[in-house]
Short mmCIF file of C-alpha atoms in Angstrom, two decimals:
data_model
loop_
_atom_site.label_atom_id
_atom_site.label_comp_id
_atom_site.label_asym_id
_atom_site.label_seq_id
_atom_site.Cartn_x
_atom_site.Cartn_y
_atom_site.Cartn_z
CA UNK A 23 -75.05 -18.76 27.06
CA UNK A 24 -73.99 -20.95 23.75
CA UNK A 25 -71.04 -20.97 22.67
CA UNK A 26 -70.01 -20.24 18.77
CA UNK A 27 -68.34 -22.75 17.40
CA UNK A 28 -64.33 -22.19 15.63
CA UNK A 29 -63.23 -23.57 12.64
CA UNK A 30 -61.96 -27.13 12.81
CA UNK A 31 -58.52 -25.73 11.86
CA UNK A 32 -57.43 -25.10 14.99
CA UNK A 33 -57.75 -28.69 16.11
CA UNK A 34 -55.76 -29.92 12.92
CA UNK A 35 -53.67 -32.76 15.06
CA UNK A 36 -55.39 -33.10 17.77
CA UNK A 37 -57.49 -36.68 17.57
CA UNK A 38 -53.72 -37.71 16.28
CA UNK A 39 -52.34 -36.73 19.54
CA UNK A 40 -55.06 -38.14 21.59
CA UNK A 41 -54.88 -41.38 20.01
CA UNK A 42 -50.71 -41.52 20.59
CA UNK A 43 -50.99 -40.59 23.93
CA UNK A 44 -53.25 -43.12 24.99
CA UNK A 45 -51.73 -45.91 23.18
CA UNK A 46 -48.19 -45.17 24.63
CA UNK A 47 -48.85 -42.68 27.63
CA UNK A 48 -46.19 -40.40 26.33
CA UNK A 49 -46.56 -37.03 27.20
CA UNK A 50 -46.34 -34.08 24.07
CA UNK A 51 -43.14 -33.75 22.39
CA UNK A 52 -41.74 -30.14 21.51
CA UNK A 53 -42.91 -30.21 18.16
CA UNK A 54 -46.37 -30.74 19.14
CA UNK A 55 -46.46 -28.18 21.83
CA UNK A 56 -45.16 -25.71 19.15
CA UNK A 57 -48.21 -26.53 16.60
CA UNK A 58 -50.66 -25.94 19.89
CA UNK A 59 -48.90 -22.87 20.57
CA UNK A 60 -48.82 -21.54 16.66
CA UNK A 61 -52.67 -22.72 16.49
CA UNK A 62 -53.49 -20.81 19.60
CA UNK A 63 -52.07 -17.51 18.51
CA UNK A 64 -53.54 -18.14 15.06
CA UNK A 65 -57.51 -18.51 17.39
CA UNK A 66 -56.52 -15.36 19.02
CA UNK A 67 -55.90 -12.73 16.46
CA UNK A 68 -58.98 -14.15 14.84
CA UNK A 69 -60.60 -12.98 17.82
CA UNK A 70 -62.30 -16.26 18.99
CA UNK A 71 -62.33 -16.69 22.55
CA UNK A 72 -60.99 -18.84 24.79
CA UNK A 73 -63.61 -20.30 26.44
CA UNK A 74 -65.32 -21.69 22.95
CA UNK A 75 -61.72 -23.27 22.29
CA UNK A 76 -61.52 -24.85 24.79
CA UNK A 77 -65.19 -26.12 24.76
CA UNK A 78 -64.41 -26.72 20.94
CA UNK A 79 -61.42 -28.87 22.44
CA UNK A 80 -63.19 -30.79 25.37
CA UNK A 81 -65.97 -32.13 22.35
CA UNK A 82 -63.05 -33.34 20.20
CA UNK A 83 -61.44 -35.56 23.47
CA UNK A 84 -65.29 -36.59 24.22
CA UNK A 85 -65.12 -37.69 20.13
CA UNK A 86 -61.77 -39.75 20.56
CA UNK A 87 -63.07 -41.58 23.28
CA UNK A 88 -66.37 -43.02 22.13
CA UNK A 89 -66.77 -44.72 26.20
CA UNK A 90 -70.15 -44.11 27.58
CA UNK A 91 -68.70 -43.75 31.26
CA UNK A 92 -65.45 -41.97 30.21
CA UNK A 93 -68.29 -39.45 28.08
CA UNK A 94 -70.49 -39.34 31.10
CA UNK A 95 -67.63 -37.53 32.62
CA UNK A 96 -66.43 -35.11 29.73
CA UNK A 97 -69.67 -34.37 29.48
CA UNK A 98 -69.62 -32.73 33.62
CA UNK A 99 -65.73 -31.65 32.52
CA UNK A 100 -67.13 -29.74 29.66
CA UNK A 101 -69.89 -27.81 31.41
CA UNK A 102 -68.25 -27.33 34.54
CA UNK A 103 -65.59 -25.16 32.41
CA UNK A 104 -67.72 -23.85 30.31
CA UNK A 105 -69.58 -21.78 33.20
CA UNK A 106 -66.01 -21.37 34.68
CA UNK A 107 -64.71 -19.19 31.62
CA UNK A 108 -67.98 -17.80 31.06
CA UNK A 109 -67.82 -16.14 34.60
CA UNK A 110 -64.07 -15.60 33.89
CA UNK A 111 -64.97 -13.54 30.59
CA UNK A 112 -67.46 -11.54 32.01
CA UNK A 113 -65.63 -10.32 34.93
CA UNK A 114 -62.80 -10.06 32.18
CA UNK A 115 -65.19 -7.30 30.37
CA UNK A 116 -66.08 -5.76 33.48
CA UNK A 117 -62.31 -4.98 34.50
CA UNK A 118 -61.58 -3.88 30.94
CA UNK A 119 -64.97 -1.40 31.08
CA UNK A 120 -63.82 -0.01 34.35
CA UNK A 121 -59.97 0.21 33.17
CA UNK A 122 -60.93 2.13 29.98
CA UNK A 123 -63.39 4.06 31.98
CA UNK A 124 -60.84 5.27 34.62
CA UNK A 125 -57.98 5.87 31.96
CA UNK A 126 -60.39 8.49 29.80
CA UNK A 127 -61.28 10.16 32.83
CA UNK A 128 -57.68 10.60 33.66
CA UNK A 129 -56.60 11.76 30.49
CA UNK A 130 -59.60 14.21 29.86
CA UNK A 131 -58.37 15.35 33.27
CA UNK A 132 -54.63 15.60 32.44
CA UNK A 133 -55.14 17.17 29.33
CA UNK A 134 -57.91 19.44 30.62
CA UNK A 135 -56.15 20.74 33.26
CA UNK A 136 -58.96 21.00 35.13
CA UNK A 137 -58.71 18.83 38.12
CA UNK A 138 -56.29 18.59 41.70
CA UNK A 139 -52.72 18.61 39.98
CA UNK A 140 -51.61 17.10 43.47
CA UNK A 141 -54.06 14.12 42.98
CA UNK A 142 -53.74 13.94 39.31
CA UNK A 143 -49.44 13.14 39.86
CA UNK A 144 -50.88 10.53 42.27
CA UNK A 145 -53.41 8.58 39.47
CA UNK A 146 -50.41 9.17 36.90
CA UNK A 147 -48.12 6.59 38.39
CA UNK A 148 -50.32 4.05 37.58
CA UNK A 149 -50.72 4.98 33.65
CA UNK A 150 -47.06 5.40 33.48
CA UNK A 151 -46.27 8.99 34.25
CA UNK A 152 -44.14 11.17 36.74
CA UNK A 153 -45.63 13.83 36.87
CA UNK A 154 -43.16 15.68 38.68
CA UNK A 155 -40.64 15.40 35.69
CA UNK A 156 -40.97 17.07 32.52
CA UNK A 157 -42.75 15.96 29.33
CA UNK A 158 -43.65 17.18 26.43
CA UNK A 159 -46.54 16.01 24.13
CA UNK A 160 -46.82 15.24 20.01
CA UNK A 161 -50.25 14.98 18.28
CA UNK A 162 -51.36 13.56 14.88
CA UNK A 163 -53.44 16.14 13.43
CA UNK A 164 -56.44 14.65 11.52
CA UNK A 165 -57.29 13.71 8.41
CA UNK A 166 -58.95 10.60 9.80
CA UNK A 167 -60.62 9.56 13.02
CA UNK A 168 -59.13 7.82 15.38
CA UNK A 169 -60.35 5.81 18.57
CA UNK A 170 -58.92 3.38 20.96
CA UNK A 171 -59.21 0.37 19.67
CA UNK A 172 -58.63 1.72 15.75
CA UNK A 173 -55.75 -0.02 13.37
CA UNK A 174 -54.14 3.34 13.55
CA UNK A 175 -53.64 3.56 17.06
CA UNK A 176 -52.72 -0.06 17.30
CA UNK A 177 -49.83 0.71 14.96
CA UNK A 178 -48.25 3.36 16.08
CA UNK A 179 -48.82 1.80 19.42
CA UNK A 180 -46.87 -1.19 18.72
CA UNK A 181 -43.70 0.94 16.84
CA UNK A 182 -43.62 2.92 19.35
CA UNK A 183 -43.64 0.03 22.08
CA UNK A 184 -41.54 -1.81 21.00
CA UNK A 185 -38.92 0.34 19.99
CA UNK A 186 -38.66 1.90 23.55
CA UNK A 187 -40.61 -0.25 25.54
CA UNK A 188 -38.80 0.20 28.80
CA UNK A 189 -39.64 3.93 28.45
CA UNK A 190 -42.23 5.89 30.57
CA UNK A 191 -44.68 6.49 27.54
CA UNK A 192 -48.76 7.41 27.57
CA UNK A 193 -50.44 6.71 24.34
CA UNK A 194 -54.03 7.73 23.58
CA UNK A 195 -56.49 9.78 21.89
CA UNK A 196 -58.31 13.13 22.30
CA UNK A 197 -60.85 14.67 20.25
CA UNK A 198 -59.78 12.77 16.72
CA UNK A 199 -56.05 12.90 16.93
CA UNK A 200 -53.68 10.60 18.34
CA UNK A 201 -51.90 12.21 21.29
CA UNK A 202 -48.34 11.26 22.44
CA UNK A 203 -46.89 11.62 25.96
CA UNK A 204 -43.37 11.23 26.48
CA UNK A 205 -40.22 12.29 29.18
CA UNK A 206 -39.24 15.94 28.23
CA UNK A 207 -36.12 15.31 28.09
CA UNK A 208 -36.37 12.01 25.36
CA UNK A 209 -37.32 14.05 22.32
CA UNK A 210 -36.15 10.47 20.21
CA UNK A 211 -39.74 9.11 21.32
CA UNK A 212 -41.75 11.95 19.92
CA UNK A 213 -39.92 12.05 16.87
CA UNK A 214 -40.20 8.35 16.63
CA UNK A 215 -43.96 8.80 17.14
CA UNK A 216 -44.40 11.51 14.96
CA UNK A 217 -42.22 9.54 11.99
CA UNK A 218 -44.72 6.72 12.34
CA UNK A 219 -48.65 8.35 13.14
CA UNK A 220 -47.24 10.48 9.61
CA UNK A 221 -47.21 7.21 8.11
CA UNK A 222 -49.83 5.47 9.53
CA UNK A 223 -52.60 8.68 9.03
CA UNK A 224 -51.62 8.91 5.42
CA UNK A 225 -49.45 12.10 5.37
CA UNK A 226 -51.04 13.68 8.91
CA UNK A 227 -49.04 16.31 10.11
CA UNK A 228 -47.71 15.81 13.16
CA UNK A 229 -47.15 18.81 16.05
CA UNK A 230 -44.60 18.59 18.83
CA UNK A 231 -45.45 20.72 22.38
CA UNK A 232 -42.37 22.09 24.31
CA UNK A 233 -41.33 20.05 27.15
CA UNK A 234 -42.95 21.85 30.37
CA UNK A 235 -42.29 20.69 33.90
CA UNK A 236 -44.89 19.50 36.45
CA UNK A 237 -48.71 18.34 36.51
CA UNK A 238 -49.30 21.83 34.42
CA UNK A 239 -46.97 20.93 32.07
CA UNK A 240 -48.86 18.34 29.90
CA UNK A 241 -51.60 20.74 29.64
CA UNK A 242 -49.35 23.44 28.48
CA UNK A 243 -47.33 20.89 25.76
CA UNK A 244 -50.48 19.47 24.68
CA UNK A 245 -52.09 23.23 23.77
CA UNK A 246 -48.69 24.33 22.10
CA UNK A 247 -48.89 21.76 20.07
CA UNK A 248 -52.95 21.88 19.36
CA UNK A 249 -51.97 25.64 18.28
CA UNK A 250 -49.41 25.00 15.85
CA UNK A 251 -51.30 22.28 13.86
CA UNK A 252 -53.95 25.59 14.38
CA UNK A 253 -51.03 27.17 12.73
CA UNK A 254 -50.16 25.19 9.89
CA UNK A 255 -53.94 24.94 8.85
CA UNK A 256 -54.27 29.29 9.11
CA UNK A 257 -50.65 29.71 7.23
CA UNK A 258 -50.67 26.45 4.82
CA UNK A 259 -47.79 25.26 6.53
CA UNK A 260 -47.23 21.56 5.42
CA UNK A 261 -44.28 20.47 7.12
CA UNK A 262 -45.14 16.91 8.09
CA UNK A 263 -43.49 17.24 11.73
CA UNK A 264 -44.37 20.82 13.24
CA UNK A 265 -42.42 21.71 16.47
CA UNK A 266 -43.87 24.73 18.88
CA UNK A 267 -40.33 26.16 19.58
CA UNK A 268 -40.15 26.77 16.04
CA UNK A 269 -43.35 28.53 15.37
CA UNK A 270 -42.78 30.57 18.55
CA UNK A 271 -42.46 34.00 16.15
CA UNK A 272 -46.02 33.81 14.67
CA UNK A 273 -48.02 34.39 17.43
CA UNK A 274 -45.81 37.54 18.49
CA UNK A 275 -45.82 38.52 14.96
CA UNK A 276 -50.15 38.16 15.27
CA UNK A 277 -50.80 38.84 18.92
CA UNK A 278 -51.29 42.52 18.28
CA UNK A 279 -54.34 42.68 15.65
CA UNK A 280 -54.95 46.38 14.90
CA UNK A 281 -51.37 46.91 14.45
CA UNK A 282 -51.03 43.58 12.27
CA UNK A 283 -53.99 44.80 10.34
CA UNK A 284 -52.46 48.66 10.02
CA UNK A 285 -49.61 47.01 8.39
CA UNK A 286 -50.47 44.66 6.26
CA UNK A 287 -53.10 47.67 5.23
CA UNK A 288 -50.99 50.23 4.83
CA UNK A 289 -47.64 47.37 3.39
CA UNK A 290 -49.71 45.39 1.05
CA UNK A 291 -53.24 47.09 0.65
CA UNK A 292 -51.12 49.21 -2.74
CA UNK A 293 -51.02 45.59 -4.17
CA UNK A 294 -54.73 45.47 -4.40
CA UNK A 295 -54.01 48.13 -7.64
CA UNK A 296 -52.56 45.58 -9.91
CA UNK A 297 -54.30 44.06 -12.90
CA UNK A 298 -56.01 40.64 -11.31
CA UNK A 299 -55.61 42.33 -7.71
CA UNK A 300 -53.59 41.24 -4.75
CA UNK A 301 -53.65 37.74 -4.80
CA UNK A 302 -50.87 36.79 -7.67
CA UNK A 303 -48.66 39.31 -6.39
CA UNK A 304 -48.99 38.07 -2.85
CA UNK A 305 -48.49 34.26 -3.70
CA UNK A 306 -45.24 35.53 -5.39
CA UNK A 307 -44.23 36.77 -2.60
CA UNK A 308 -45.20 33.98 -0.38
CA UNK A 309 -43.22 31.84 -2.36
CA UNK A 310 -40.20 34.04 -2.73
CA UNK A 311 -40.10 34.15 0.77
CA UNK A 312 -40.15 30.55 1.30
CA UNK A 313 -37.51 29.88 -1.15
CA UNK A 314 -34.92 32.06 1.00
CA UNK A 315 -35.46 35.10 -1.49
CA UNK A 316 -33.51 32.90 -4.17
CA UNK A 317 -35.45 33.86 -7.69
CA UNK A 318 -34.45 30.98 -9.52
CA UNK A 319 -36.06 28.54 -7.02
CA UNK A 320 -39.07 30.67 -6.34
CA UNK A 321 -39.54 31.00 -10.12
CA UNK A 322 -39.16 27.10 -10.77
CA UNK A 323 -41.83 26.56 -7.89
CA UNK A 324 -44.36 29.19 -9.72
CA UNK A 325 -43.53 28.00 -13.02
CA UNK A 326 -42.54 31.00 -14.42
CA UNK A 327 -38.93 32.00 -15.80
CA UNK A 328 -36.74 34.16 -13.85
CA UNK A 329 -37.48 37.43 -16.07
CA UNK A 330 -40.99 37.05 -15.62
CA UNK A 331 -40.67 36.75 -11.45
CA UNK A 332 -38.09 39.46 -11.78
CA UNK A 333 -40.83 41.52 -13.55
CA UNK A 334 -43.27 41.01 -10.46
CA UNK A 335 -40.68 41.44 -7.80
CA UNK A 336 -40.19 45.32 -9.34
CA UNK A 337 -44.03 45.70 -9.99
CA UNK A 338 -44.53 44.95 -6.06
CA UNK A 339 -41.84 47.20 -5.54
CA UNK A 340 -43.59 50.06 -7.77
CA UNK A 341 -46.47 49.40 -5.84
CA UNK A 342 -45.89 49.16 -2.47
CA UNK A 343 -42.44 51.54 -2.27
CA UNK A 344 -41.08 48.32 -0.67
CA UNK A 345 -37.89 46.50 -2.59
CA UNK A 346 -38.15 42.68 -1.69
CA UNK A 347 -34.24 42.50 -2.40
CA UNK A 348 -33.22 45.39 0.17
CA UNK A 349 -32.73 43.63 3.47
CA UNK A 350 -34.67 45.77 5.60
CA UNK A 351 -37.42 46.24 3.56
CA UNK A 352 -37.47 42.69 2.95
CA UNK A 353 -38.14 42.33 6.67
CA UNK A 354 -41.26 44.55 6.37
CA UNK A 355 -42.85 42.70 3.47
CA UNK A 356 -42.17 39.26 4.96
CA UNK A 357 -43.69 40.37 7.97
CA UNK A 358 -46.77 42.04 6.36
CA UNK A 359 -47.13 38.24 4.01
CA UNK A 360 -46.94 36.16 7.30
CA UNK A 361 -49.39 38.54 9.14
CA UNK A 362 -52.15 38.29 5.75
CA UNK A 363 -51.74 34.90 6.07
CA UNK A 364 -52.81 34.17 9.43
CA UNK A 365 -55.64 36.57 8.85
CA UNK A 366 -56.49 35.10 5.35
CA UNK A 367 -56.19 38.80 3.50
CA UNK A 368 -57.19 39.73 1.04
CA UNK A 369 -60.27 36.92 1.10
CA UNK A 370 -61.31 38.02 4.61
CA UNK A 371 -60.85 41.84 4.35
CA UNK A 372 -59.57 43.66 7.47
CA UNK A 373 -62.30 44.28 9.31
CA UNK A 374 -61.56 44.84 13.46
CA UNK A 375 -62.68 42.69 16.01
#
């Protein structure tokens, strides 16, 4: 196989040291150590390998000594670990192959659910896990892609590494979002994580599982926090950090569909009456809601002024026989709003399933 040849940067110095060391027989100061060092880092986030450096620095010693015997020699030197690395580097790629191999197979498998929980604690260990503790997961929702050797990844990776590096931490990704598996009872990492993937995926919202004990309990983090980004998509939730425990009320409010449907029918269908039909009405009172019931804030948010809200906060009440401002009543409305949300009413109708 030939070997690509580097820029001669990375050999800036190097004849010069050559020449001093055989003139004097001094070994390299620290200074010149440093520059190799600097020069070598420099080669390697430029991606060049190491076996072409070091070819690339094996021709440069066979240049500063222009001896036909001492050549004869560099010549064998050069070969012999050339098809040294070469052998190195491909059993390199192997080992990386079959590590990436077995580490998607174990998370498909510990996010699946699917496989011996017994013998999935035992492959665990060796990705970082105890599976007999409790963890809890975070995931990046998507607006971008994400794989496992993407800048994104690498990122987040590297915050989150470094700031708790001595922490028992899986990092990875799963069907376009960057997934985040930490020690149940260290919710600092996921917020951490979720802090930085917001960052890194340009706003992504970020979901946060409850921490669940056992081989089971990754599974069960990872799909509470799968169904609130769910969630926030279905209600136009955009909270940048989304946490399960918090969201806990909106599936009980939606679990029962008919009777959802028979209220937000029988609550909100009136509003349908109303010059331009539901929708203005409703997004007041989506808003209103939101804003803690305060007018003045819901009105600044729907650019109106605080007569003109007040004006549709007592037309909804005309229509509907509900008064947004009476506590109890309140509690109906709100209800009915978070139920057409989830079901996208009116666009979607109420048909049964």
């Amino acid at each position: 196989m030939t070997r690509q040849s580097v820029p001669e940067d990375y050999l800036v110095g190097y004849a010069r040291i050559l020449a001093e060391v055989a003139a004097t027989g001094r070994r390299l100061n620290r200074d010149e150590l440093q520059s190799r060092r600097a020069l070598g880092e420099k080669a390697a986030e430029a991606g060049h390998s190491l076996r072409t450096l070091v070819g690339e620095h094996l021709a440069a010693t066979r240049a500063a000594w222009p001896n036909t015997a001492a050549d004869t020699v560099l010549v064998a030197v050069e070969q012999a670990i050339d098809a040294f690395a070469e052998g190195y580097e491909r059993a390199q790629r192997l080992a990386v192959r079959q590590e990436e191999a077995a580490r998607r197979e174990f998370i498909d498998d510990l996010l699946y659910g699917g496989s011996d929980l017994g013998r999935l604690a035992e492959r665990a260990e060796r990705f970082g896990l105890w599976l007999s503790h409790a963890h809890a997961v975070a995931v990046a929702g998507d607006p971008a892609s994400y794989d496992e050797t993407g800048s994104v990844l690498r990122r987040v990776e590297q915050a989150v590494f470094t700031r708790f590096a001595d922490r028992r931490i899986l990092l990875t990704t799963k069907d376009g979002r960057l997934v985040c598996i930490a020690p149940g009872d260290q919710d600092e990492i996921l917020a951490f994580f979720a802090k930085h993937a917001h960052a890194a995926t340009d706003g992504g919202q970020v979901a946060i599982g409850r921490p669940h004990p056992g081989p089971g309990g990754v599974v069960h983090s990872y799909e509470e926090a799968l169904n609130a980004l769910d969630l926030a998509a279905r209600m136009n939730l955009d909270s940048p950090v989304l946490r399960a425990a918090d969201l806990l009320v909106f599936p009980v409010l939606t679990r029962d569909r008919a009777a959802m449907t028979d209220l937000i029918g029988s609550v909100l269908g009136p509003l349908q009456r109303a010059r331009g039909g539901a929708g203005p009405l409703l997004d007041t009172l989506n808003v209103y809601f939101d804003a803690g019931c305060v007018a003045a804030e819901a009105a600044r948010r729907l650019n109106l002024s605080v007569r003109a809200l007040t004006y549709r906060l007592a037309r909804i009440h005309s229509l509907t026989g509900s008064d947004p401002a009476d506590p109890m009543q309140r509690y109906t409305l709100q209800t009915a709003v978070i139920g057409a949300r989830f079901l996208d009413w009116p666009a979607e109708g109420l048909g049964q399933d």
